Amino acid sequence: MLNDKIILITGASSGIGYATALECAKQGAFVYIAGRNSEALQELHLQIEKSSVLAYDITDEVAVKQAFSQIMQNSGKLDGLVNCAGVMLDAGFAMTRLSDLQHQLNTNTVAAYQHAQLATRLMTKQRCGSIVNLCSAVGEQGSVGQSAYATSKAALSGLTKSLSKELGSLGIRVNAVAPGFIDTAMTSSYQGESRQQIVTNSALGRAGQAQEVAHVICFLLSQQASFISGQIIAVDGGLSL
């Protein structure tokens, strides 16, 4: 689906980002794998022949600009961006520190905003491109003990819809996936009764796998989704029903 496409994926060192990098490569893309864990990215690089490592902090404005400058020098274009990097810090509303709220906003929202802005400048030259954001079922529905995380992801949903309207005339599609409970390091703290309660509330009665989200992301990046934009697609096993 992605032959000869050049895709940048943030948060590629683990979880959904990692699975998405592998799936994009499987579908024929050249993949820029980005994140802070250089060692993990190098290990992933060894598995993907057509890939390049970009190790940087996505919340560092200067570092992000330098990463895009490297893409411009190496490839001269960018066909797809996947904003997978994210952080989730649970706490009751009364106990949520503003520093934790800011951290989640910077990582989940502001970083995605800057990446999309810089990616758009490259995509505009070819008047074609696809941006996929990683939103969340929590951002769409809310959740007890996750007000800060929900705020950051709901903002990303608004960004997705707004950019789809603004960039459509340039041939750039903007969509998002909203995963439910996926087995990744981010959800590993949910065990026992708390995990079972979430799983039971989903129509399929199980947790999702990172690869299942990656399949949808790759579809949205591809020309098979050429008339899809501004959508936030739930990949949650029916949790949102």
GROMACS .gro file of C-alpha atoms in nm:
model
  241
    1MET     CA    1   0.000   0.000   0.000
    2LEU     CA    2   0.289   0.237   0.066
    3ASN     CA    3   0.543   0.159  -0.205
    4ASP     CA    4   0.796   0.442  -0.249
    5LYS     CA    5   0.632   0.652   0.025
    6ILE     CA    6   0.842   0.831   0.286
    7ILE     CA    7   0.687   0.825   0.633
    8LEU     CA    8   0.793   0.987   0.961
    9ILE     CA    9   0.675   0.811   1.277
   10THR     CA   10   0.724   0.961   1.622
   11GLY     CA   11   0.724   0.738   1.929
   12ALA     CA   12   0.865   0.456   1.718
   13SER     CA   13   1.076   0.304   1.992
   14SER     CA   14   0.784   0.114   2.148
   15GLY     CA   15   0.415   0.029   2.140
   16ILE     CA   16   0.194   0.145   1.857
   17GLY     CA   17   0.470   0.355   1.701
   18TYR     CA   18   0.700   0.054   1.687
   19ALA     CA   19   0.431  -0.165   1.532
   20THR     CA   20   0.342   0.108   1.283
   21ALA     CA   21   0.702   0.142   1.168
   22LEU     CA   22   0.722  -0.230   1.101
   23GLU     CA   23   0.389  -0.233   0.917
   24CYS     CA   24   0.476   0.072   0.704
   25ALA     CA   25   0.802  -0.092   0.603
   26LYS     CA   26   0.618  -0.414   0.525
   27GLN     CA   27   0.392  -0.214   0.294
   28GLY     CA   28   0.692  -0.075   0.105
   29ALA     CA   29   0.761   0.260   0.270
   30PHE     CA   30   1.089   0.420   0.368
   31VAL     CA   31   1.048   0.500   0.737
   32TYR     CA   32   1.201   0.769   0.954
   33ILE     CA   33   1.179   0.627   1.305
   34ALA     CA   34   1.182   0.900   1.568
   35GLY     CA   35   1.200   0.901   1.946
   36ARG     CA   36   1.424   0.959   2.246
   37ASN     CA   37   1.535   0.599   2.307
   38SER     CA   38   1.826   0.578   2.065
   39GLU     CA   39   1.913   0.219   2.158
   40ALA     CA   40   1.561   0.092   2.093
   41LEU     CA   41   1.546   0.284   1.766
   42GLN     CA   42   1.873   0.130   1.651
   43GLU     CA   43   1.737  -0.217   1.726
   44LEU     CA   44   1.428  -0.137   1.519
   45HIS     CA   45   1.647   0.005   1.242
   46LEU     CA   46   1.819  -0.334   1.213
   47GLN     CA   47   1.480  -0.491   1.137
   48ILE     CA   48   1.386  -0.237   0.870
   49GLU     CA   49   1.617  -0.215   0.572
   50LYS     CA   50   1.466   0.107   0.439
   51SER     CA   51   1.475   0.322   0.751
   52SER     CA   52   1.664   0.602   0.920
   53VAL     CA   53   1.689   0.683   1.290
   54LEU     CA   54   1.604   1.031   1.419
   55ALA     CA   55   1.680   1.038   1.791
   56TYR     CA   56   1.548   1.357   1.952
   57ASP     CA   57   1.307   1.493   2.210
   58ILE     CA   58   0.981   1.572   2.030
   59THR     CA   59   0.905   1.849   2.282
   60ASP     CA   60   1.231   2.031   2.197
   61GLU     CA   61   1.130   2.288   1.936
   62VAL     CA   62   1.484   2.331   1.801
   63ALA     CA   63   1.550   1.956   1.785
   64VAL     CA   64   1.227   1.902   1.590
   65LYS     CA   65   1.328   2.164   1.334
   66GLN     CA   66   1.669   1.999   1.300
   67ALA     CA   67   1.506   1.660   1.240
   68PHE     CA   68   1.293   1.803   0.959
   69SER     CA   69   1.599   1.972   0.811
   70GLN     CA   70   1.766   1.631   0.801
   71ILE     CA   71   1.462   1.482   0.625
   72MET     CA   72   1.472   1.762   0.372
   73GLN     CA   73   1.843   1.708   0.306
   74ASN     CA   74   1.814   1.330   0.282
   75SER     CA   75   1.482   1.284   0.101
   76GLY     CA   76   1.361   1.623  -0.012
   77LYS     CA   77   1.001   1.523   0.056
   78LEU     CA   78   0.765   1.362   0.305
   79ASP     CA   79   0.452   1.166   0.214
   80GLY     CA   80   0.321   1.078   0.558
   81LEU     CA   81   0.345   1.174   0.924
   82VAL     CA   82   0.228   0.962   1.215
   83ASN     CA   83   0.218   1.138   1.552
   84CYS     CA   84   0.241   0.832   1.776
   85ALA     CA   85   0.452   0.964   2.064
   86GLY     CA   86   0.254   1.019   2.381
   87VAL     CA   87   0.248   1.010   2.758
   88MET     CA   88  -0.030   0.923   3.004
   89LEU     CA   89  -0.019   1.026   3.371
   90ASP     CA   90  -0.319   0.917   3.576
   91ALA     CA   91  -0.436   1.120   3.876
   92GLY     CA   92  -0.760   1.241   4.027
   93PHE     CA   93  -0.858   1.592   3.920
   94ALA     CA   94  -0.795   1.744   4.265
   95MET     CA   95  -0.451   1.582   4.281
   96THR     CA   96  -0.333   1.657   3.928
   97ARG     CA   97  -0.028   1.883   3.928
   98LEU     CA   98  -0.023   2.156   3.668
   99SER     CA   99   0.327   2.044   3.572
  100ASP     CA  100   0.186   1.701   3.480
  101LEU     CA  101  -0.092   1.864   3.278
  102GLN     CA  102   0.166   2.076   3.095
  103HIS     CA  103   0.388   1.776   3.031
  104GLN     CA  104   0.103   1.583   2.869
  105LEU     CA  105  -0.005   1.885   2.666
  106ASN     CA  106   0.351   1.942   2.545
  107THR     CA  107   0.400   1.579   2.446
  108ASN     CA  108   0.056   1.479   2.322
  109THR     CA  109  -0.062   1.803   2.166
  110VAL     CA  110   0.201   2.074   2.114
  111ALA     CA  111   0.462   1.835   1.972
  112ALA     CA  112   0.205   1.689   1.731
  113TYR     CA  113   0.108   2.042   1.629
  114GLN     CA  114   0.468   2.137   1.546
  115HIS     CA  115   0.535   1.812   1.360
  116ALA     CA  116   0.220   1.858   1.153
  117GLN     CA  117   0.312   2.219   1.079
  118LEU     CA  118   0.660   2.130   0.952
  119ALA     CA  119   0.536   1.821   0.766
  120THR     CA  120   0.276   2.033   0.590
  121ARG     CA  121   0.546   2.261   0.451
  122LEU     CA  122   0.708   1.963   0.281
  123MET     CA  123   0.379   1.810   0.166
  124THR     CA  124   0.254   2.138   0.020
  125LYS     CA  125   0.534   2.132  -0.237
  126GLN     CA  126   0.397   1.808  -0.384
  127ARG     CA  127   0.035   1.896  -0.300
  128CYS     CA  128  -0.014   1.554  -0.152
  129GLY     CA  129   0.028   1.393   0.188
  130SER     CA  130  -0.134   1.220   0.481
  131ILE     CA  131  -0.111   1.298   0.852
  132VAL     CA  132  -0.236   1.051   1.112
  133ASN     CA  133  -0.262   1.152   1.477
  134LEU     CA  134  -0.290   0.913   1.768
  135CYS     CA  135  -0.591   1.031   1.964
  136SER     CA  136  -0.765   0.823   2.230
  137ALA     CA  137  -1.097   0.683   2.340
  138VAL     CA  138  -1.033   0.877   2.663
  139GLY     CA  139  -1.011   1.203   2.470
  140GLU     CA  140  -1.340   1.127   2.296
  141GLN     CA  141  -1.539   1.009   2.599
  142GLY     CA  142  -1.353   1.123   2.910
  143SER     CA  143  -1.239   0.903   3.197
  144VAL     CA  144  -1.226   0.922   3.575
  145GLY     CA  145  -0.874   0.996   3.696
  146GLN     CA  146  -0.749   1.102   3.352
  147SER     CA  147  -0.867   1.461   3.313
  148ALA     CA  148  -0.525   1.593   3.207
  149TYR     CA  149  -0.465   1.313   2.959
  150ALA     CA  150  -0.817   1.349   2.820
  151THR     CA  151  -0.763   1.723   2.778
  152SER     CA  152  -0.446   1.670   2.576
  153LYS     CA  153  -0.605   1.409   2.352
  154ALA     CA  154  -0.932   1.598   2.304
  155ALA     CA  155  -0.725   1.895   2.188
  156LEU     CA  156  -0.554   1.667   1.937
  157SER     CA  157  -0.894   1.558   1.808
  158GLY     CA  158  -0.986   1.922   1.750
  159LEU     CA  159  -0.657   1.980   1.573
  160THR     CA  160  -0.721   1.681   1.346
  161LYS     CA  161  -1.060   1.809   1.235
  162SER     CA  162  -0.943   2.168   1.189
  163LEU     CA  163  -0.637   2.071   0.984
  164SER     CA  164  -0.843   1.844   0.762
  165LYS     CA  165  -1.052   2.146   0.662
  166GLU     CA  166  -0.759   2.384   0.626
  167LEU     CA  167  -0.522   2.152   0.438
  168GLY     CA  168  -0.766   1.965   0.217
  169SER     CA  169  -0.730   2.212  -0.069
  170LEU     CA  170  -0.356   2.138  -0.068
  171GLY     CA  171  -0.417   1.767  -0.118
  172ILE     CA  172  -0.324   1.685   0.241
  173ARG     CA  173  -0.550   1.449   0.434
  174VAL     CA  174  -0.557   1.456   0.815
  175ASN     CA  175  -0.711   1.175   1.019
  176ALA     CA  176  -0.668   1.009   1.355
  177VAL     CA  177  -0.711   0.677   1.526
  178ALA     CA  178  -0.855   0.659   1.876
  179PRO     CA  179  -0.736   0.335   2.035
  180GLY     CA  180  -0.911   0.181   2.329
  181PHE     CA  181  -0.728  -0.049   2.571
  182ILE     CA  182  -0.418  -0.171   2.384
  183ASP     CA  183  -0.153  -0.401   2.532
  184THR     CA  184   0.150  -0.170   2.542
  185ALA     CA  185   0.395  -0.039   2.801
  186MET     CA  186   0.164   0.259   2.853
  187THR     CA  187  -0.117   0.036   2.980
  188SER     CA  188   0.101  -0.218   3.164
  189SER     CA  189   0.015  -0.064   3.502
  190TYR     CA  190  -0.347  -0.174   3.455
  191GLN     CA  191  -0.364  -0.521   3.604
  192GLY     CA  192  -0.611  -0.740   3.785
  193GLU     CA  193  -0.958  -0.595   3.847
  194SER     CA  194  -0.892  -0.258   3.680
  195ARG     CA  195  -0.779  -0.428   3.359
  196GLN     CA  196  -1.064  -0.679   3.364
  197GLN     CA  197  -1.323  -0.407   3.408
  198ILE     CA  198  -1.203  -0.223   3.096
  199VAL     CA  199  -1.183  -0.541   2.890
  200THR     CA  200  -1.529  -0.651   3.001
  201ASN     CA  201  -1.677  -0.319   2.888
  202SER     CA  202  -1.560  -0.369   2.531
  203ALA     CA  203  -1.779  -0.551   2.279
  204LEU     CA  204  -1.500  -0.793   2.182
  205GLY     CA  205  -1.412  -0.865   2.545
  206ARG     CA  206  -1.035  -0.842   2.507
  207ALA     CA  207  -0.746  -0.599   2.491
  208GLY     CA  208  -0.622  -0.487   2.151
  209GLN     CA  209  -0.276  -0.538   2.005
  210ALA     CA  210  -0.051  -0.264   1.874
  211GLN     CA  211  -0.044  -0.430   1.531
  212GLU     CA  212  -0.421  -0.395   1.502
  213VAL     CA  213  -0.391  -0.019   1.539
  214ALA     CA  214  -0.093  -0.010   1.301
  215HIS     CA  215  -0.300  -0.173   1.025
  216VAL     CA  216  -0.555   0.108   1.039
  217ILE     CA  217  -0.284   0.376   1.044
  218CYS     CA  218  -0.121   0.229   0.733
  219PHE     CA  219  -0.455   0.224   0.557
  220LEU     CA  220  -0.510   0.593   0.637
  221LEU     CA  221  -0.163   0.676   0.505
  222SER     CA  222  -0.229   0.497   0.178
  223GLN     CA  223  -0.412   0.595  -0.138
  224GLN     CA  224  -0.675   0.338  -0.050
  225ALA     CA  225  -0.801   0.604   0.194
  226SER     CA  226  -0.781   0.883  -0.065
  227PHE     CA  227  -1.130   1.019   0.012
  228ILE     CA  228  -1.106   0.997   0.390
  229SER     CA  229  -1.014   1.308   0.590
  230GLY     CA  230  -1.114   1.465   0.920
  231GLN     CA  231  -1.207   1.130   1.074
  232ILE     CA  232  -1.123   0.998   1.419
  233ILE     CA  233  -1.151   0.622   1.382
  234ALA     CA  234  -1.207   0.420   1.698
  235VAL     CA  235  -0.987   0.112   1.718
  236ASP     CA  236  -1.119  -0.004   2.050
  237GLY     CA  237  -1.293  -0.338   2.016
  238GLY     CA  238  -1.629  -0.171   2.067
  239LEU     CA  239  -1.534   0.003   2.395
  240SER     CA  240  -1.696   0.326   2.278
  241LEU     CA  241  -2.034   0.165   2.203
   0.00000   0.00000   0.00000
